[in-house]
């Protein structure tokens, strides 16, 4: 049974970098053929896809966020990370990591972590 858990600071100051880590258990991010995603949901809005990292290390980002977004992995720790630079209050959201399996299904999600951008 695969499990995902987000972790990182819940409060980030404007213009600084938001950093979150997704720890995966029950599967290997290096050996599976899954896509590992970061998704967020601002207050009162829908889910917004941010980007993914493939088991090979290949990444792809939302065009609206790619200039500020970086997703990386640490295979020794079975973790993948999100960095979002130059944050503003509009980046306040619940951030999720998720596994996409073949066929485009997102059946495995972390519980989400609230991140607030405020001075």
Short mmCIF file of N, CA and C in Angstrom, two decimals:
data_model
loop_
_atom_site.label_atom_id
_atom_site.label_comp_id
_atom_site.label_asym_id
_atom_site.label_seq_id
_atom_site.Cartn_x
_atom_site.Cartn_y
_atom_site.Cartn_z
N UNK A 1 0.86 -1.19 0.00
CA UNK A 1 0.00 0.00 0.00
C UNK A 1 0.89 1.24 0.00
N UNK A 2 0.80 2.01 -1.06
CA UNK A 2 1.60 3.21 -1.18
C UNK A 2 1.01 4.32 -0.32
N UNK A 3 1.88 5.05 0.36
CA UNK A 3 1.48 6.18 1.17
C UNK A 3 2.37 7.37 0.85
N UNK A 4 1.77 8.56 0.82
CA UNK A 4 2.48 9.80 0.55
C UNK A 4 2.21 10.78 1.68
N UNK A 5 3.23 11.52 2.09
CA UNK A 5 3.10 12.46 3.19
C UNK A 5 3.87 13.74 2.86
N UNK A 6 3.16 14.87 2.82
CA UNK A 6 3.79 16.16 2.60
C UNK A 6 4.34 16.70 3.92
N UNK A 7 5.43 17.44 3.83
CA UNK A 7 6.00 18.08 5.01
C UNK A 7 6.73 19.35 4.60
N UNK A 8 6.81 20.29 5.53
CA UNK A 8 7.48 21.55 5.29
C UNK A 8 6.86 22.66 6.11
N UNK A 9 7.42 23.84 6.05
CA UNK A 9 6.90 24.97 6.84
C UNK A 9 5.49 25.34 6.43
N UNK A 10 4.67 25.69 7.41
CA UNK A 10 3.31 26.13 7.13
C UNK A 10 3.18 27.62 6.87
N UNK A 11 4.23 28.38 7.13
CA UNK A 11 4.21 29.82 6.95
C UNK A 11 5.48 30.24 6.22
N UNK A 12 5.32 30.98 5.12
CA UNK A 12 6.44 31.47 4.32
C UNK A 12 6.25 32.96 4.09
N UNK A 13 7.33 33.71 4.19
CA UNK A 13 7.27 35.15 3.98
C UNK A 13 7.26 35.49 2.49
N UNK A 14 6.59 36.58 2.12
CA UNK A 14 6.57 36.99 0.71
C UNK A 14 7.97 37.15 0.13
N UNK A 15 8.10 36.78 -1.13
CA UNK A 15 9.32 36.87 -1.94
C UNK A 15 10.35 35.79 -1.60
N UNK A 16 10.09 34.99 -0.59
CA UNK A 16 10.99 33.89 -0.29
C UNK A 16 10.57 32.63 -1.04
N UNK A 17 11.26 31.54 -0.81
CA UNK A 17 11.02 30.30 -1.52
C UNK A 17 10.27 29.31 -0.64
N UNK A 18 9.18 28.79 -1.18
CA UNK A 18 8.40 27.74 -0.52
C UNK A 18 9.04 26.40 -0.84
N UNK A 19 9.32 25.60 0.18
CA UNK A 19 9.94 24.30 -0.01
C UNK A 19 9.13 23.24 0.72
N UNK A 20 8.70 22.21 -0.02
CA UNK A 20 7.94 21.10 0.55
C UNK A 20 8.55 19.79 0.10
N UNK A 21 8.39 18.77 0.94
CA UNK A 21 8.90 17.45 0.65
C UNK A 21 7.76 16.44 0.71
N UNK A 22 7.74 15.52 -0.24
CA UNK A 22 6.79 14.41 -0.23
C UNK A 22 7.57 13.13 0.02
N UNK A 23 7.27 12.47 1.13
CA UNK A 23 7.90 11.21 1.48
C UNK A 23 6.98 10.07 1.07
N UNK A 24 7.53 9.12 0.32
CA UNK A 24 6.76 8.01 -0.24
C UNK A 24 7.16 6.72 0.44
N UNK A 25 6.19 5.93 0.84
CA UNK A 25 6.42 4.60 1.37
C UNK A 25 5.55 3.60 0.61
N UNK A 26 6.01 2.37 0.51
CA UNK A 26 5.26 1.34 -0.18
C UNK A 26 5.52 1.26 -1.67
N UNK A 27 6.35 2.13 -2.21
CA UNK A 27 6.71 2.13 -3.62
C UNK A 27 8.02 2.88 -3.77
N UNK A 28 8.69 2.65 -4.87
CA UNK A 28 9.96 3.32 -5.15
C UNK A 28 9.77 4.36 -6.23
N UNK A 29 10.14 5.60 -5.96
CA UNK A 29 10.00 6.64 -6.97
C UNK A 29 11.02 6.48 -8.08
N UNK A 30 12.03 5.66 -7.87
CA UNK A 30 13.06 5.45 -8.88
C UNK A 30 12.78 4.26 -9.78
N UNK A 31 12.02 3.28 -9.33
CA UNK A 31 11.85 2.04 -10.06
C UNK A 31 10.47 1.85 -10.69
N UNK A 32 9.47 2.58 -10.26
CA UNK A 32 8.15 2.45 -10.84
C UNK A 32 8.03 3.27 -12.11
N UNK A 33 6.95 3.06 -12.85
CA UNK A 33 6.67 3.83 -14.06
C UNK A 33 5.59 4.87 -13.82
N UNK A 34 5.48 5.37 -12.59
CA UNK A 34 4.49 6.35 -12.24
C UNK A 34 5.01 7.77 -12.39
N UNK A 35 4.06 8.72 -12.48
CA UNK A 35 4.35 10.14 -12.43
C UNK A 35 4.04 10.64 -11.02
N UNK A 36 4.93 11.45 -10.48
CA UNK A 36 4.78 11.96 -9.12
C UNK A 36 4.53 13.46 -9.20
N UNK A 37 3.34 13.88 -8.77
CA UNK A 37 2.84 15.23 -9.02
C UNK A 37 2.79 16.09 -7.76
N UNK A 38 2.85 17.39 -7.99
CA UNK A 38 2.48 18.40 -7.00
C UNK A 38 1.25 19.14 -7.51
N UNK A 39 0.24 19.27 -6.64
CA UNK A 39 -1.03 19.91 -6.95
C UNK A 39 -1.39 20.78 -5.77
N UNK A 40 -2.02 21.92 -6.02
CA UNK A 40 -2.42 22.80 -4.93
C UNK A 40 -3.85 23.28 -5.10
N UNK A 41 -4.44 23.73 -3.99
CA UNK A 41 -5.80 24.25 -4.00
C UNK A 41 -5.86 25.52 -3.16
N UNK A 42 -5.91 26.69 -3.81
CA UNK A 42 -6.07 27.94 -3.06
C UNK A 42 -7.44 28.01 -2.40
N UNK A 43 -7.60 28.84 -1.37
CA UNK A 43 -8.90 28.95 -0.70
C UNK A 43 -10.00 29.36 -1.68
N UNK A 44 -11.10 28.62 -1.66
CA UNK A 44 -12.24 28.93 -2.50
C UNK A 44 -12.06 28.63 -3.97
N UNK A 45 -10.98 27.98 -4.36
CA UNK A 45 -10.72 27.68 -5.75
C UNK A 45 -10.55 26.18 -5.96
N UNK A 46 -10.45 25.79 -7.20
CA UNK A 46 -10.28 24.39 -7.55
C UNK A 46 -8.83 23.95 -7.49
N UNK A 47 -8.63 22.68 -7.77
CA UNK A 47 -7.28 22.12 -7.79
C UNK A 47 -6.49 22.68 -8.96
N UNK A 48 -5.22 22.99 -8.72
CA UNK A 48 -4.32 23.51 -9.74
C UNK A 48 -3.11 22.60 -9.84
N UNK A 49 -2.92 22.00 -11.02
CA UNK A 49 -1.76 21.16 -11.23
C UNK A 49 -0.50 22.01 -11.39
N UNK A 50 0.57 21.62 -10.73
CA UNK A 50 1.80 22.39 -10.76
C UNK A 50 2.89 21.74 -11.61
N UNK A 51 3.04 20.44 -11.50
CA UNK A 51 4.07 19.76 -12.26
C UNK A 51 4.29 18.35 -11.76
N UNK A 52 5.18 17.62 -12.44
CA UNK A 52 5.48 16.25 -12.03
C UNK A 52 6.95 15.94 -12.25
N UNK A 53 7.38 14.89 -11.60
CA UNK A 53 8.66 14.27 -11.89
C UNK A 53 8.41 12.79 -12.17
N UNK A 54 9.03 12.28 -13.24
CA UNK A 54 8.88 10.89 -13.63
C UNK A 54 9.94 10.06 -12.91
N UNK A 55 9.77 8.76 -12.90
CA UNK A 55 10.73 7.92 -12.18
C UNK A 55 12.14 8.06 -12.75
N UNK A 56 12.24 8.43 -14.03
CA UNK A 56 13.54 8.62 -14.66
C UNK A 56 14.21 9.93 -14.25
N UNK A 57 13.45 10.83 -13.63
CA UNK A 57 13.94 12.15 -13.28
C UNK A 57 13.45 13.25 -14.20
N UNK A 58 12.79 12.90 -15.29
CA UNK A 58 12.25 13.91 -16.20
C UNK A 58 11.15 14.71 -15.51
N UNK A 59 11.13 16.02 -15.73
CA UNK A 59 10.14 16.90 -15.11
C UNK A 59 9.36 17.67 -16.16
N UNK A 60 8.17 18.12 -15.77
CA UNK A 60 7.35 18.97 -16.61
C UNK A 60 6.50 19.83 -15.70
N UNK A 61 6.35 21.12 -16.06
CA UNK A 61 5.69 22.08 -15.19
C UNK A 61 4.54 22.78 -15.90
N UNK A 62 3.58 23.25 -15.10
CA UNK A 62 2.51 24.09 -15.62
C UNK A 62 3.12 25.34 -16.26
N UNK A 63 2.67 25.70 -17.48
CA UNK A 63 3.23 26.90 -18.11
C UNK A 63 3.12 28.16 -17.27
N UNK A 64 2.07 28.27 -16.46
CA UNK A 64 1.87 29.46 -15.66
C UNK A 64 2.79 29.53 -14.45
N UNK A 65 3.43 28.43 -14.10
CA UNK A 65 4.25 28.37 -12.91
C UNK A 65 5.69 27.97 -13.17
N UNK A 66 6.01 27.54 -14.38
CA UNK A 66 7.31 26.92 -14.61
C UNK A 66 8.49 27.85 -14.37
N UNK A 67 8.28 29.16 -14.50
CA UNK A 67 9.37 30.10 -14.27
C UNK A 67 9.77 30.17 -12.80
N UNK A 68 8.88 29.72 -11.90
CA UNK A 68 9.15 29.79 -10.47
C UNK A 68 9.22 28.42 -9.80
N UNK A 69 9.00 27.35 -10.55
CA UNK A 69 8.82 26.03 -9.96
C UNK A 69 9.98 25.10 -10.27
N UNK A 70 10.37 24.33 -9.28
CA UNK A 70 11.38 23.30 -9.47
C UNK A 70 10.99 22.06 -8.67
N UNK A 71 10.94 20.92 -9.33
CA UNK A 71 10.66 19.64 -8.67
C UNK A 71 11.90 18.77 -8.81
N UNK A 72 12.33 18.20 -7.71
CA UNK A 72 13.50 17.34 -7.72
C UNK A 72 13.23 16.10 -6.87
N UNK A 73 14.19 15.19 -6.86
CA UNK A 73 13.99 13.95 -6.12
C UNK A 73 15.26 13.55 -5.39
N UNK A 74 15.08 12.76 -4.35
CA UNK A 74 16.18 12.13 -3.63
C UNK A 74 15.84 10.66 -3.53
N UNK A 75 16.39 9.87 -4.43
CA UNK A 75 16.02 8.46 -4.50
C UNK A 75 16.49 7.68 -3.27
N UNK A 76 17.57 8.11 -2.64
CA UNK A 76 18.05 7.42 -1.45
C UNK A 76 17.09 7.54 -0.29
N UNK A 77 16.31 8.62 -0.26
CA UNK A 77 15.32 8.85 0.79
C UNK A 77 13.89 8.56 0.31
N UNK A 78 13.73 8.21 -0.97
CA UNK A 78 12.42 7.97 -1.57
C UNK A 78 11.52 9.19 -1.38
N UNK A 79 12.06 10.35 -1.72
CA UNK A 79 11.35 11.61 -1.57
C UNK A 79 11.42 12.42 -2.85
N UNK A 80 10.42 13.25 -3.09
CA UNK A 80 10.52 14.28 -4.10
C UNK A 80 10.05 15.60 -3.52
N UNK A 81 10.63 16.68 -4.02
CA UNK A 81 10.48 17.98 -3.38
C UNK A 81 9.92 19.01 -4.36
N UNK A 82 9.30 20.03 -3.78
CA UNK A 82 8.78 21.17 -4.53
C UNK A 82 9.44 22.44 -4.01
N UNK A 83 9.91 23.27 -4.92
CA UNK A 83 10.38 24.60 -4.58
C UNK A 83 9.66 25.61 -5.46
N UNK A 84 9.04 26.59 -4.83
CA UNK A 84 8.32 27.66 -5.52
C UNK A 84 8.91 28.98 -5.05
N UNK A 85 9.55 29.69 -5.93
CA UNK A 85 10.27 30.90 -5.57
C UNK A 85 9.40 32.14 -5.68
N UNK A 86 9.86 33.23 -5.07
CA UNK A 86 9.22 34.55 -5.15
C UNK A 86 7.73 34.48 -4.84
N UNK A 87 7.39 33.88 -3.73
CA UNK A 87 5.99 33.65 -3.40
C UNK A 87 5.30 34.96 -3.00
N UNK A 88 3.99 35.00 -3.24
CA UNK A 88 3.12 36.09 -2.85
C UNK A 88 1.92 35.50 -2.11
N UNK A 89 1.08 36.35 -1.49
CA UNK A 89 -0.10 35.80 -0.80
C UNK A 89 -1.01 34.95 -1.68
N UNK A 90 -1.00 35.16 -3.00
CA UNK A 90 -1.84 34.33 -3.87
C UNK A 90 -1.33 32.90 -3.98
N UNK A 91 -0.15 32.63 -3.47
CA UNK A 91 0.37 31.27 -3.43
C UNK A 91 -0.11 30.51 -2.18
N UNK A 92 -0.84 31.18 -1.30
CA UNK A 92 -1.43 30.50 -0.15
C UNK A 92 -2.39 29.41 -0.63
N UNK A 93 -2.20 28.19 -0.15
CA UNK A 93 -3.01 27.07 -0.63
C UNK A 93 -2.72 25.84 0.22
N UNK A 94 -3.54 24.82 0.02
CA UNK A 94 -3.23 23.48 0.50
C UNK A 94 -2.47 22.78 -0.61
N UNK A 95 -1.31 22.26 -0.28
CA UNK A 95 -0.44 21.63 -1.27
C UNK A 95 -0.48 20.11 -1.09
N UNK A 96 -0.65 19.40 -2.20
CA UNK A 96 -0.74 17.95 -2.21
C UNK A 96 0.34 17.35 -3.10
N UNK A 97 0.84 16.19 -2.71
CA UNK A 97 1.59 15.36 -3.63
C UNK A 97 0.72 14.16 -3.98
N UNK A 98 0.91 13.62 -5.19
CA UNK A 98 0.04 12.57 -5.69
C UNK A 98 0.78 11.69 -6.68
N UNK A 99 0.39 10.44 -6.75
CA UNK A 99 0.93 9.49 -7.71
C UNK A 99 -0.08 9.26 -8.82
N UNK A 100 0.35 9.44 -10.06
CA UNK A 100 -0.46 9.14 -11.23
C UNK A 100 -0.02 7.80 -11.80
N UNK A 101 -0.95 6.88 -11.92
CA UNK A 101 -0.65 5.57 -12.48
C UNK A 101 -1.01 5.53 -13.96
N UNK A 102 -0.52 4.52 -14.69
CA UNK A 102 -0.87 4.42 -16.11
C UNK A 102 -2.38 4.47 -16.32
N UNK A 103 -2.80 5.25 -17.30
CA UNK A 103 -4.21 5.48 -17.54
C UNK A 103 -4.69 6.83 -17.06
N UNK A 104 -3.83 7.58 -16.39
CA UNK A 104 -4.16 8.93 -15.98
C UNK A 104 -4.97 9.04 -14.70
N UNK A 105 -4.92 8.03 -13.86
CA UNK A 105 -5.68 8.03 -12.62
C UNK A 105 -4.81 8.51 -11.45
N UNK A 106 -5.36 9.43 -10.67
CA UNK A 106 -4.71 9.93 -9.46
C UNK A 106 -5.39 9.31 -8.25
N UNK A 107 -5.03 8.09 -7.92
CA UNK A 107 -5.71 7.36 -6.84
C UNK A 107 -4.99 7.46 -5.51
N UNK A 108 -3.76 7.93 -5.50
CA UNK A 108 -2.98 8.00 -4.28
C UNK A 108 -2.54 9.44 -4.04
N UNK A 109 -3.00 10.00 -2.93
CA UNK A 109 -2.72 11.38 -2.54
C UNK A 109 -2.18 11.43 -1.12
N UNK A 110 -1.36 12.43 -0.85
CA UNK A 110 -1.07 12.76 0.52
C UNK A 110 -2.26 13.47 1.14
N UNK A 111 -2.20 13.69 2.44
CA UNK A 111 -3.32 14.34 3.12
C UNK A 111 -3.36 15.84 2.86
N UNK A 112 -2.31 16.41 2.31
CA UNK A 112 -2.23 17.83 2.05
C UNK A 112 -1.64 18.59 3.22
N UNK A 113 -0.98 19.69 2.91
CA UNK A 113 -0.43 20.55 3.95
C UNK A 113 -0.74 22.00 3.62
N UNK A 114 -1.22 22.74 4.60
CA UNK A 114 -1.56 24.14 4.43
C UNK A 114 -0.30 24.98 4.46
N UNK A 115 -0.15 25.84 3.45
CA UNK A 115 0.96 26.79 3.40
C UNK A 115 0.37 28.19 3.26
N UNK A 116 0.73 29.07 4.18
CA UNK A 116 0.27 30.45 4.16
C UNK A 116 1.44 31.37 3.88
N UNK A 117 1.27 32.27 2.91
CA UNK A 117 2.29 33.26 2.59
C UNK A 117 1.88 34.57 3.25
N UNK A 118 2.64 35.01 4.22
CA UNK A 118 2.31 36.21 4.98
C UNK A 118 3.55 36.72 5.67
N UNK A 119 3.60 38.03 5.84
CA UNK A 119 4.68 38.64 6.59
C UNK A 119 4.38 38.71 8.07
#
